[in-house]
Short mmCIF file of C-alpha atoms in Angstrom, two decimals:
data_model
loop_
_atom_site.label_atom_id
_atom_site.label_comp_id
_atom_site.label_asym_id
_atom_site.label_seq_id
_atom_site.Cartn_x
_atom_site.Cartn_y
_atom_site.Cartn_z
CA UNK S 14 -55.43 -4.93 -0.01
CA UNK S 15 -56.71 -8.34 0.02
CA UNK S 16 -59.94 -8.59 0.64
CA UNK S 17 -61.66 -9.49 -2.98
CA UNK S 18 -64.63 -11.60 -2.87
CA UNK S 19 -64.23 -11.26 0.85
CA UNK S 20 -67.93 -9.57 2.35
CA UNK S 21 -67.18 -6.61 4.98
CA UNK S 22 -69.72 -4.72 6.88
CA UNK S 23 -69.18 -0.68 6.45
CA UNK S 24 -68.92 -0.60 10.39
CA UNK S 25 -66.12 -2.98 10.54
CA UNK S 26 -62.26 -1.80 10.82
CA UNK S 27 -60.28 -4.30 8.43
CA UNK S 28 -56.50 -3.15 7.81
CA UNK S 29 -55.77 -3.02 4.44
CA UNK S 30 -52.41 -4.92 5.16
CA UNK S 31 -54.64 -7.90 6.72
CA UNK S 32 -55.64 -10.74 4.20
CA UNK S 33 -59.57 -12.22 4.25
CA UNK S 34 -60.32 -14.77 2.23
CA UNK S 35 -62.90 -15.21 -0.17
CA UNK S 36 -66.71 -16.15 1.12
CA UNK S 37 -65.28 -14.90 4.64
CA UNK S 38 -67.85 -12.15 6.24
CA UNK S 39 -66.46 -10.07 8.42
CA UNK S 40 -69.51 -8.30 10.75
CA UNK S 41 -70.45 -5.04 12.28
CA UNK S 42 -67.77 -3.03 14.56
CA UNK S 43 -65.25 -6.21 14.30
CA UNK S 44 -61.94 -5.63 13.48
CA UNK S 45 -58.77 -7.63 12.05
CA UNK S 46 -55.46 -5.64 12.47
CA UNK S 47 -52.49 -5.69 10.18
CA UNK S 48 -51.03 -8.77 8.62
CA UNK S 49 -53.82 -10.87 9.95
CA UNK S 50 -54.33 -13.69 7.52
CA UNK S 51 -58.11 -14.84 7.65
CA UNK S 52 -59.16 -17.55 5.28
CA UNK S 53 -62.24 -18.96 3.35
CA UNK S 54 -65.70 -19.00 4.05
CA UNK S 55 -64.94 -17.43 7.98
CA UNK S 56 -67.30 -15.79 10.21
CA UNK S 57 -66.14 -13.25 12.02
CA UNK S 58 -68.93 -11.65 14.35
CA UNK S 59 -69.76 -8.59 15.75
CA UNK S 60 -67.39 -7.17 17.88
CA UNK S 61 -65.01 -9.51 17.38
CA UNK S 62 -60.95 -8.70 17.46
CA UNK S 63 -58.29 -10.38 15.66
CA UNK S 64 -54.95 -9.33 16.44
CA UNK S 65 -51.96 -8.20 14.12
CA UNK S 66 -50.62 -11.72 12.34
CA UNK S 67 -52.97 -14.07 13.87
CA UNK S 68 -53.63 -16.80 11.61
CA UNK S 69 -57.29 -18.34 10.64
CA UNK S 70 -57.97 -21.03 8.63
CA UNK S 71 -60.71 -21.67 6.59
CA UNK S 72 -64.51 -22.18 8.30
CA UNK S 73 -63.64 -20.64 10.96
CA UNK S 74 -66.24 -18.86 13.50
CA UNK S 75 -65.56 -16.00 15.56
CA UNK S 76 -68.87 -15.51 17.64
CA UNK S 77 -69.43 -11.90 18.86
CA UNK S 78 -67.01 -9.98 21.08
CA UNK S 79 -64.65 -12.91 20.76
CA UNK S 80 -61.21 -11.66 21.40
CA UNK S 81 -58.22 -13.34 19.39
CA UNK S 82 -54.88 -11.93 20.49
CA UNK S 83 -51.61 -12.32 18.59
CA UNK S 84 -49.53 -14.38 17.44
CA UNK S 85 -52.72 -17.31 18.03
CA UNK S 86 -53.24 -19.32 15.30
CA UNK S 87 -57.04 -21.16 14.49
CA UNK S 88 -56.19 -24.31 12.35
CA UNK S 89 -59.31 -25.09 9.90
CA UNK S 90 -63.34 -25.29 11.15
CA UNK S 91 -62.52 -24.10 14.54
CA UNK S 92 -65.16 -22.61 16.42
CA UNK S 93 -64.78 -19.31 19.41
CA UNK S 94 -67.45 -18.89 21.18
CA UNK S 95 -69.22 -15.30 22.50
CA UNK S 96 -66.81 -13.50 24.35
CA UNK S 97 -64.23 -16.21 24.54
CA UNK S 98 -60.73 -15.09 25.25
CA UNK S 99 -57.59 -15.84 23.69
CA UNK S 100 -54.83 -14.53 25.53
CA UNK S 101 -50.86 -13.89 24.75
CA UNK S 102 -49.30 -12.66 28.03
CA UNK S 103 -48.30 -14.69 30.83
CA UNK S 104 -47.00 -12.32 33.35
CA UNK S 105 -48.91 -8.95 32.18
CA UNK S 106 -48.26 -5.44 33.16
CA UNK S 107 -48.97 -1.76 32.30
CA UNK S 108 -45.41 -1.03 33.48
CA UNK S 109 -41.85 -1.89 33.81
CA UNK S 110 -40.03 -2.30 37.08
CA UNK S 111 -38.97 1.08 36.37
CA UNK S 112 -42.45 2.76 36.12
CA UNK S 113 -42.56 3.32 32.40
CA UNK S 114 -45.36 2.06 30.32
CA UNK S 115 -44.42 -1.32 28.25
CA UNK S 116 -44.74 -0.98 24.81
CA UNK S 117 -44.75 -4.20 21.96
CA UNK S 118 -41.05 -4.40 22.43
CA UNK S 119 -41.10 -5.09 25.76
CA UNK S 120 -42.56 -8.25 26.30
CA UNK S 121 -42.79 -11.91 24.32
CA UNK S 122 -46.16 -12.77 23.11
CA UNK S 123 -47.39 -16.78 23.01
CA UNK S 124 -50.28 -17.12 20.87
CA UNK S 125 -52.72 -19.88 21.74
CA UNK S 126 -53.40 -22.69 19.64
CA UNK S 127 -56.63 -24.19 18.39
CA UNK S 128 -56.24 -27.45 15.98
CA UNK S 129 -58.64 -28.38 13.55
CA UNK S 130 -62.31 -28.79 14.10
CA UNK S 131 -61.92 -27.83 17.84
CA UNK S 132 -64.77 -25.32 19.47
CA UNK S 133 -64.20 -22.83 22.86
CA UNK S 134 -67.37 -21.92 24.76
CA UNK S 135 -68.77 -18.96 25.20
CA UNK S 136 -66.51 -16.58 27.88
CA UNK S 137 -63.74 -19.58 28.26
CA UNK S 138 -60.53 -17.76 28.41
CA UNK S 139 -57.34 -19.30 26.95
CA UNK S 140 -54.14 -18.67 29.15
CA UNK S 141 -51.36 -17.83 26.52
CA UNK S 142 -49.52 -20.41 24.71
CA UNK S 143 -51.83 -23.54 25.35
CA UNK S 144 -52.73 -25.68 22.37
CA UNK S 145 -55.77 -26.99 22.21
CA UNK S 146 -56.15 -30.63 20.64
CA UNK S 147 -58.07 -31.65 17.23
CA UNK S 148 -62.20 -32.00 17.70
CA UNK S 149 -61.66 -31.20 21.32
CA UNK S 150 -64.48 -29.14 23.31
CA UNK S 151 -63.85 -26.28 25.79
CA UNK S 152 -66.90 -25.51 27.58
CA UNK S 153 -68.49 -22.17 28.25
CA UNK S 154 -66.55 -20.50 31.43
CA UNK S 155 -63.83 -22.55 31.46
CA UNK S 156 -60.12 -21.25 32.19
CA UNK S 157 -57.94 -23.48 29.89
CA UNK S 158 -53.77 -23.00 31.60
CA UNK S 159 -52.44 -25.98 30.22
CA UNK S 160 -52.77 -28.49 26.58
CA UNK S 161 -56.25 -30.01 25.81
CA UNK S 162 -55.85 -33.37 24.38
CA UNK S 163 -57.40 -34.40 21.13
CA UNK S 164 -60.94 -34.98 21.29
CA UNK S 165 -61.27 -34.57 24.55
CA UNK S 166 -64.40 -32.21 26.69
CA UNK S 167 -63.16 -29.74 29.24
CA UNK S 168 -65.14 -28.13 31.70
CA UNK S 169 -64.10 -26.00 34.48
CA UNK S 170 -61.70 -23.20 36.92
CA UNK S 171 -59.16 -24.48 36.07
CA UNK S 172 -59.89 -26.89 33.15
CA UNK S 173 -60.36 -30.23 33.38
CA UNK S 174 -60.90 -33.02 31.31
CA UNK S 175 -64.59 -34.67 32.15
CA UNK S 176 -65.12 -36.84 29.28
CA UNK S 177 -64.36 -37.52 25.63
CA UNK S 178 -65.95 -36.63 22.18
CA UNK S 179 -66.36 -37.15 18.82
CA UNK S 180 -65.94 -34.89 15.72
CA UNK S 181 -69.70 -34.45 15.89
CA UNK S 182 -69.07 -32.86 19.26
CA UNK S 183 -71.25 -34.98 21.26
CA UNK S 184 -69.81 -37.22 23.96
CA UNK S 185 -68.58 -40.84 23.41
CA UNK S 186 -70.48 -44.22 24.79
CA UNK S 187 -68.31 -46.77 26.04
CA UNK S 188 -68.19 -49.70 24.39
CA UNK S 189 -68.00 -53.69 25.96
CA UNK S 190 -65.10 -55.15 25.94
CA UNK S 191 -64.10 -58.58 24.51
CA UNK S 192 -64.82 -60.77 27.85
CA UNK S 193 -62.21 -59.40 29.87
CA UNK S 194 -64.74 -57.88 32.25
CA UNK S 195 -66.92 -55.80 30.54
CA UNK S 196 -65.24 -52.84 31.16
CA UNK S 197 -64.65 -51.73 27.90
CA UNK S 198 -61.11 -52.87 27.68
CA UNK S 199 -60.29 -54.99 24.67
CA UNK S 200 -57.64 -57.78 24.86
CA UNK S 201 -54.90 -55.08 23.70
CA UNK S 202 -55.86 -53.08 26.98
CA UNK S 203 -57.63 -50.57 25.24
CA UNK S 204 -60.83 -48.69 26.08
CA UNK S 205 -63.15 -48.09 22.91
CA UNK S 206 -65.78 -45.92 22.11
CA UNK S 207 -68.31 -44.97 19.87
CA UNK S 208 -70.10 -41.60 18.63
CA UNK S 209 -73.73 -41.72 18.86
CA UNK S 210 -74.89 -40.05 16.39
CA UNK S 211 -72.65 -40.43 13.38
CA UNK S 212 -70.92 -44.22 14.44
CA UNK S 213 -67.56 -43.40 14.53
CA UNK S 214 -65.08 -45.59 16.76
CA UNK S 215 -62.21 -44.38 18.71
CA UNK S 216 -59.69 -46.51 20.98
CA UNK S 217 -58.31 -45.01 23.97
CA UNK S 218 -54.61 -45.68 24.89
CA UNK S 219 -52.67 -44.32 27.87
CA UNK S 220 -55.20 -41.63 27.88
CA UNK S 221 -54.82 -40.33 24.03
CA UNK S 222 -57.94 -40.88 22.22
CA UNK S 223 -57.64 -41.77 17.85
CA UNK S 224 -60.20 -42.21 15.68
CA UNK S 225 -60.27 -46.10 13.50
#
């Protein structure tokens, strides 16, 4: 059992064959199933689920009723919001084409992917095996069915990509270019922008977004 210096409400159902890491708090009527790995300094709220081997990093926040289905994996200070949904079957059924009930061996499961420092809205629902990119933003109610670029905001049924943001989550300005027009497009044809609250600049390029 792994769980030392880990802090686990009496209501919640850990497996003894999952591993929390230290400073994690794992709330009321959540549960982590075997071989889960969950690491430091998580939240994991009420009524959350994390399925057998899914994989958390540290800082990680589950928000209440969030579902996490195997085999995801949540790279460091990823955020899932309220009743978000991660999902892991792409064609599901109760039944085979013979009538008899599927069990674990009877189907592959993709686990979604959430990079580092990314955040999922409340009831946004992850269609099994996307990735979603570093510091990028899914907002609350979206469907996500295919890759989220890095840093980029999502919004929508199905998901699509409105604008960009920074690591402080907030949406970039647009910054003038260098004299050819205005537009934001430096001599190198790239678009920059700027975070407003922290200062950080990014440079678009063929529509992939880096931090300088």
């Amino acid at each position: 059992m792994a769980h030392s210096g880990a802090r686990i409400q009496p209501s919640a159902d850990v497996d003894e064959r999952a591993e929390v890491g230290e400073g994690t708090v794992v709330w009321h009527l959540a549960q982590v199933r075997e071989a889960a790995v969950v690491g430091r300094d998580c939240i994991i709220g009420r009524g959350a689920y994390v399925g057998p081997g899914v994989r958390l990093g540290d800082r990680v926040k589950l928000q209440n009723h969030a579902l996490v289905y195997e085999p995801a994996v949540l790279e460091d200070g990823v955020f899932v919001g309220p009743a978000a949904v991660l999902t892991n079957d792409l064609y599901p059924r109760s039944v085979d084409p013979d009538g008899k009930l599927k069990r674990g061996d009877d189907w592959d499961a993709r686990g979604v992917t959430l990079r580092q420092g990314c955040s999922v809205g409340a009831r946004a629902v992850l269609v099994a095996g996307v990735t979603v990119g570093r510091w990028a933003l899914v907002a609350a109610g979206a469907v996500v069915h295919r890759d989220v670029p890095d840093f980029a905001l999502v919004a929508g049924v199905p998901a699509r990509r409105l604008k960009w943001v920074g690591r402080a989550g907030e949406p970039l300005e647009r910054q003038p270019g260098d004299g050819h027009g205005g537009d934001g497009h430096g001599g190198d044809g790239a678009v920059r922008w700027r975070c407003p609250r922290t200062a950080e600049e990014y440079v678009e390029r063929d529509g992939v977004l880096t931090q300088v």
